[in-house]
JSON list of C-alpha atoms in Angstrom, two decimals:
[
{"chain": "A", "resi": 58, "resn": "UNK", "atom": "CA", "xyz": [-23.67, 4.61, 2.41]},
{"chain": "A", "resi": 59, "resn": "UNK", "atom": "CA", "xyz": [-22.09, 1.41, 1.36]},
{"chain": "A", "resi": 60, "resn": "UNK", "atom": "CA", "xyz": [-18.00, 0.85, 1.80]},
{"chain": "A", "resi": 61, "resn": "UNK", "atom": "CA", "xyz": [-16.27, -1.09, -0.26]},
{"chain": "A", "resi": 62, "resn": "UNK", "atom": "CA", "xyz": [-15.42, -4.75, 1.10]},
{"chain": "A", "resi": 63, "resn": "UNK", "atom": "CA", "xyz": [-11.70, -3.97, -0.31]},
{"chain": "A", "resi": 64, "resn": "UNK", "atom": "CA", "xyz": [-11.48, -0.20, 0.30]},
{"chain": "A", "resi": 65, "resn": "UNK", "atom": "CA", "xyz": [-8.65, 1.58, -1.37]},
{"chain": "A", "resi": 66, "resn": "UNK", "atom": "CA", "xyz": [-7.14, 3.78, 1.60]},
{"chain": "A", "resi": 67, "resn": "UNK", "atom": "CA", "xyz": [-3.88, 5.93, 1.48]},
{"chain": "A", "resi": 68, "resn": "UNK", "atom": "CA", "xyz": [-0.37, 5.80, 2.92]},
{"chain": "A", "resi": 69, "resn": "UNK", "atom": "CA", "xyz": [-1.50, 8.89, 4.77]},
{"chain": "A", "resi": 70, "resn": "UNK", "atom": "CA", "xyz": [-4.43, 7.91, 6.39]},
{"chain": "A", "resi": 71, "resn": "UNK", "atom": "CA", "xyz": [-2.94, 4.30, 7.38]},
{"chain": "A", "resi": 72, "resn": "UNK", "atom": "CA", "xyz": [-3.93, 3.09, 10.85]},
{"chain": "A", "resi": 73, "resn": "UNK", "atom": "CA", "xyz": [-6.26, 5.85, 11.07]},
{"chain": "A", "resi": 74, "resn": "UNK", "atom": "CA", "xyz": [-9.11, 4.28, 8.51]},
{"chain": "A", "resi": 75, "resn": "UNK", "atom": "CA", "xyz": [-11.01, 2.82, 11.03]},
{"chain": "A", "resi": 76, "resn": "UNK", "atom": "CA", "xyz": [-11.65, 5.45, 13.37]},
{"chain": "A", "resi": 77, "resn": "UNK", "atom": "CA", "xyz": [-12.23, 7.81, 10.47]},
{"chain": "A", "resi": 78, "resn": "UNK", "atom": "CA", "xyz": [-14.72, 5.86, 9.32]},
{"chain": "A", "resi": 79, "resn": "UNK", "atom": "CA", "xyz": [-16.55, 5.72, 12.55]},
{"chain": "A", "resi": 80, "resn": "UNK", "atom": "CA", "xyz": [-16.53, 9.40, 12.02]},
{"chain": "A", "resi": 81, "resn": "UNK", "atom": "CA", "xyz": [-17.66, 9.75, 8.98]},
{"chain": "A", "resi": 82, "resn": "UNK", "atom": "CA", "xyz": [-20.46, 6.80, 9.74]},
{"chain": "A", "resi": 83, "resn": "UNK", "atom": "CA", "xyz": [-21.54, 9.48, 12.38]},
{"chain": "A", "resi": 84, "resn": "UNK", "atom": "CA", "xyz": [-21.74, 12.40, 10.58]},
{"chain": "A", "resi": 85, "resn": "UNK", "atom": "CA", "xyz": [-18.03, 13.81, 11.54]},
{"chain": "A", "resi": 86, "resn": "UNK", "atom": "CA", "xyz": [-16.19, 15.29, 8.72]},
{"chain": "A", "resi": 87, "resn": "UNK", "atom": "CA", "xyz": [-12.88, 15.21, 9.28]},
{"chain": "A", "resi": 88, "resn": "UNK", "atom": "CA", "xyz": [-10.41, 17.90, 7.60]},
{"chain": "A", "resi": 89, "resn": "UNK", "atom": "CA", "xyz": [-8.64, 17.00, 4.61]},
{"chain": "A", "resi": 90, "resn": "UNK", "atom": "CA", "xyz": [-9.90, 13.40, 4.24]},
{"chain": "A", "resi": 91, "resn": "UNK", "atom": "CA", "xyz": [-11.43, 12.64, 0.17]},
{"chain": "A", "resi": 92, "resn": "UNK", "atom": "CA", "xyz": [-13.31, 9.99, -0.74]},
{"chain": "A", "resi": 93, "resn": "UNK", "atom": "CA", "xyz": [-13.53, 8.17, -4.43]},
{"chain": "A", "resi": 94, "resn": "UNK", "atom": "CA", "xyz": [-16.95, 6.98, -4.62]},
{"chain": "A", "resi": 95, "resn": "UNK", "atom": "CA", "xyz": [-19.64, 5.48, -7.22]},
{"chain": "A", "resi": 96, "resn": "UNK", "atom": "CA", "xyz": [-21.84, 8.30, -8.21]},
{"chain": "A", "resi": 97, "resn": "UNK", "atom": "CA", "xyz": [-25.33, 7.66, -8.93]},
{"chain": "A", "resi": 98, "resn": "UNK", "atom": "CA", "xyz": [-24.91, 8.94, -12.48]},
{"chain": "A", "resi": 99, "resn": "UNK", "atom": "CA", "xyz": [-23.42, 5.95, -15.11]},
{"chain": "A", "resi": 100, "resn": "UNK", "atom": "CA", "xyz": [-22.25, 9.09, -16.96]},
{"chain": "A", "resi": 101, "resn": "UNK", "atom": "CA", "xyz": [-19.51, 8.84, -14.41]},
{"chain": "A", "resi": 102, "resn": "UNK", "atom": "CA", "xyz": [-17.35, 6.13, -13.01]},
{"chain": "A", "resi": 103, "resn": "UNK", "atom": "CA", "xyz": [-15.44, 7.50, -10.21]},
{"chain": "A", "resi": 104, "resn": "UNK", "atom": "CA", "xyz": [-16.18, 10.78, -8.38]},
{"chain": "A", "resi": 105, "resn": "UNK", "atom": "CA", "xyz": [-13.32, 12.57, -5.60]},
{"chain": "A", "resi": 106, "resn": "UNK", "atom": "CA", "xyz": [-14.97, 14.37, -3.25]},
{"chain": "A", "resi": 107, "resn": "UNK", "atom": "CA", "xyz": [-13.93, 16.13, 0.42]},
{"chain": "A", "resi": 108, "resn": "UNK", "atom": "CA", "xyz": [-15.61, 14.19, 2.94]},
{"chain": "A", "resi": 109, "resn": "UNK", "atom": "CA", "xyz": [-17.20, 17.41, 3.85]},
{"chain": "A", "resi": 110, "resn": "UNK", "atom": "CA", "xyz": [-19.48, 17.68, 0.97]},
{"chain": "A", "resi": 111, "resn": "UNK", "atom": "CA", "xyz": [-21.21, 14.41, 2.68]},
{"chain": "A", "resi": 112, "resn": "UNK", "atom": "CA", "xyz": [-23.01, 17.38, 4.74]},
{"chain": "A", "resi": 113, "resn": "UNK", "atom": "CA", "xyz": [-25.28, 17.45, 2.02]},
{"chain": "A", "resi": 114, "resn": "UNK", "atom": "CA", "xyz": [-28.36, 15.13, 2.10]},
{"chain": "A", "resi": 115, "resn": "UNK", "atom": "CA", "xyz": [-28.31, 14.68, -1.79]},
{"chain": "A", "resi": 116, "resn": "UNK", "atom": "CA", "xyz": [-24.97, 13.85, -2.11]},
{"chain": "A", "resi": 117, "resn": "UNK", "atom": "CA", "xyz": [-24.98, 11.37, 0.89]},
{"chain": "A", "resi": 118, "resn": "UNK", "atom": "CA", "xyz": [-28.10, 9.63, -0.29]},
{"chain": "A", "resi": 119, "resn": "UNK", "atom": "CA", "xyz": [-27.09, 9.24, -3.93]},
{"chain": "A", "resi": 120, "resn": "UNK", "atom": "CA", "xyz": [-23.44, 8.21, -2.98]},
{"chain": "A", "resi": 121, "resn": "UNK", "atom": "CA", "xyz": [-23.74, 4.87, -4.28]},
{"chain": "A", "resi": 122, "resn": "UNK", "atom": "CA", "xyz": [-20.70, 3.91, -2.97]},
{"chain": "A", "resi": 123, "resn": "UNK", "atom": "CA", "xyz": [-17.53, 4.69, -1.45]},
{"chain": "A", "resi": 124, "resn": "UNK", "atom": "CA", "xyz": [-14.38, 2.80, -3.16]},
{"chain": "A", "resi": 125, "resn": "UNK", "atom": "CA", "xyz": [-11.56, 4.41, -1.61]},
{"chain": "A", "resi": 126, "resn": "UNK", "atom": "CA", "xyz": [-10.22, 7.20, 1.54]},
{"chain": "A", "resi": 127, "resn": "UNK", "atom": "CA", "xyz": [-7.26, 9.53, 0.93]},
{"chain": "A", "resi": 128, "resn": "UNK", "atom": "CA", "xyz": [-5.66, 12.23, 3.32]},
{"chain": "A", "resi": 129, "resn": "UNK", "atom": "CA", "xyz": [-5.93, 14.94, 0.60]},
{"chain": "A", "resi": 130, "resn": "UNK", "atom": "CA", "xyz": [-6.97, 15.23, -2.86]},
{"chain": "A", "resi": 131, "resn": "UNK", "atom": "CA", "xyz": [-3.28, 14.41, -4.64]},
{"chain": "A", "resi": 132, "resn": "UNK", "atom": "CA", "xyz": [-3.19, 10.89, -2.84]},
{"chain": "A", "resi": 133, "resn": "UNK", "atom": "CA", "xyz": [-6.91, 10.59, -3.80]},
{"chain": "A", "resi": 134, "resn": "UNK", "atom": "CA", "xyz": [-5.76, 11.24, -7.39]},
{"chain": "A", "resi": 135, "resn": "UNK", "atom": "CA", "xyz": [-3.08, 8.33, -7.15]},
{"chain": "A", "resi": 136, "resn": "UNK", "atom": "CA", "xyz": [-5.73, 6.22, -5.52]},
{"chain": "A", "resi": 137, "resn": "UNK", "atom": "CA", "xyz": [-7.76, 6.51, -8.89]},
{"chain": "A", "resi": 138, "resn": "UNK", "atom": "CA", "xyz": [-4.94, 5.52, -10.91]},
{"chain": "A", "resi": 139, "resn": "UNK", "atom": "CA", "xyz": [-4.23, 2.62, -8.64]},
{"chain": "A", "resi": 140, "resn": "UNK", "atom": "CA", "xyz": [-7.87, 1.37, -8.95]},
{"chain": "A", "resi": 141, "resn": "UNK", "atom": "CA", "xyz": [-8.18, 2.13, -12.73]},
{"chain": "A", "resi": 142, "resn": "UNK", "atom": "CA", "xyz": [-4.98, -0.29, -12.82]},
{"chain": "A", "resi": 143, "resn": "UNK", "atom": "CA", "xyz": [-6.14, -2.87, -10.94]},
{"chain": "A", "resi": 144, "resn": "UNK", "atom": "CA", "xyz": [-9.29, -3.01, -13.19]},
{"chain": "A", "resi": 145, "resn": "UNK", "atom": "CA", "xyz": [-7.01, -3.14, -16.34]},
{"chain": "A", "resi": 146, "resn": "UNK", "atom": "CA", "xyz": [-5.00, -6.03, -15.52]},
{"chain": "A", "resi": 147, "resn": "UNK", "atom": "CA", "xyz": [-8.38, -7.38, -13.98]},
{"chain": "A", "resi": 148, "resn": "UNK", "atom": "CA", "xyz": [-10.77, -7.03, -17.17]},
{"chain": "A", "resi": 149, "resn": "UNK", "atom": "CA", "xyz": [-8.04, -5.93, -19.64]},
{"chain": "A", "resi": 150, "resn": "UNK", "atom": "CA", "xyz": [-10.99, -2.98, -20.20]},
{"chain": "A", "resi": 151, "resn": "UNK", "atom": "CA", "xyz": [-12.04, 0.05, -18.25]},
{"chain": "A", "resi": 152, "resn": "UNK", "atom": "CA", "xyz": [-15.64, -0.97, -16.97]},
{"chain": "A", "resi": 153, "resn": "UNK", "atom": "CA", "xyz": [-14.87, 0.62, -13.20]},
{"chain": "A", "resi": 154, "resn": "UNK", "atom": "CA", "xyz": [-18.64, 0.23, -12.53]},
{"chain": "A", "resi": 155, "resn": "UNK", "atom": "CA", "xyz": [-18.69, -3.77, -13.32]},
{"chain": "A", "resi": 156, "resn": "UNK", "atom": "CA", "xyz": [-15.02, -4.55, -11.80]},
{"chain": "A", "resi": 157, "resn": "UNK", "atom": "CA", "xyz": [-16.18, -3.21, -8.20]},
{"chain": "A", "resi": 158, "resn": "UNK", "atom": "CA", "xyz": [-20.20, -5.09, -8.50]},
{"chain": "A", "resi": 159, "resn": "UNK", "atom": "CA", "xyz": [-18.18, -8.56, -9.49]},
{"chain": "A", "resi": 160, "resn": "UNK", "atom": "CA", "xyz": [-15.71, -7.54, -6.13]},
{"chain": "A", "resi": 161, "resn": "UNK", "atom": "CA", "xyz": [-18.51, -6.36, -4.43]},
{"chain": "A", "resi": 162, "resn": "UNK", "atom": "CA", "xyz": [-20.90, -8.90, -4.86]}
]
């Protein structure tokens, strides 16, 4: 899994992102924690998920990468707004996908 150089993370989870991710990098799922990630399918730009569904091989392997960490699904919600936002006054378009490779890269 790849993390976003400028990962979007919530109010709620805070000071905890970096041991989170240490869980997460290690195959701990922590309770309540969603991610917004790339999918693997350009049908979609963003995808909110519970960090439990990471259990699956599939998902983990085809999780192109992971934009943002929210303590629950309403703050990962927000998080997409803020992002789509950012983009907007970015590009002054909604190309999610190319915003985050020209960041990213």
């Amino acid at each position: 899994m790849v993390w976003y150089k400028n990962l979007y993370v919530g109010r709620l989870i805070g000071a905890r992102k970096d041991r989170i991710i240490d869980e997460i990098d290690r195959g701990k799922y922590p309770a309540g924690v969603y991610l917004i990630t790339v999918p693997e399918s350009e049908s979609s730009q963003l995808e909110i998920l519970a960090v439990n569904e990471l259990r699956h091989t599939w998902i983990r392997e085809h999780c192109l990468m992971i934009v943002g960490i929210a303590m629950g699904k309403t703050e990962a919600q927000s998080m997409v707004e803020a992002l789509v936002f950012d983009v907007y006054s970015d590009r002054h378009d909604a190309d999610i996908r190319a915003w985050l490779s020209e960041e990213h890269g």
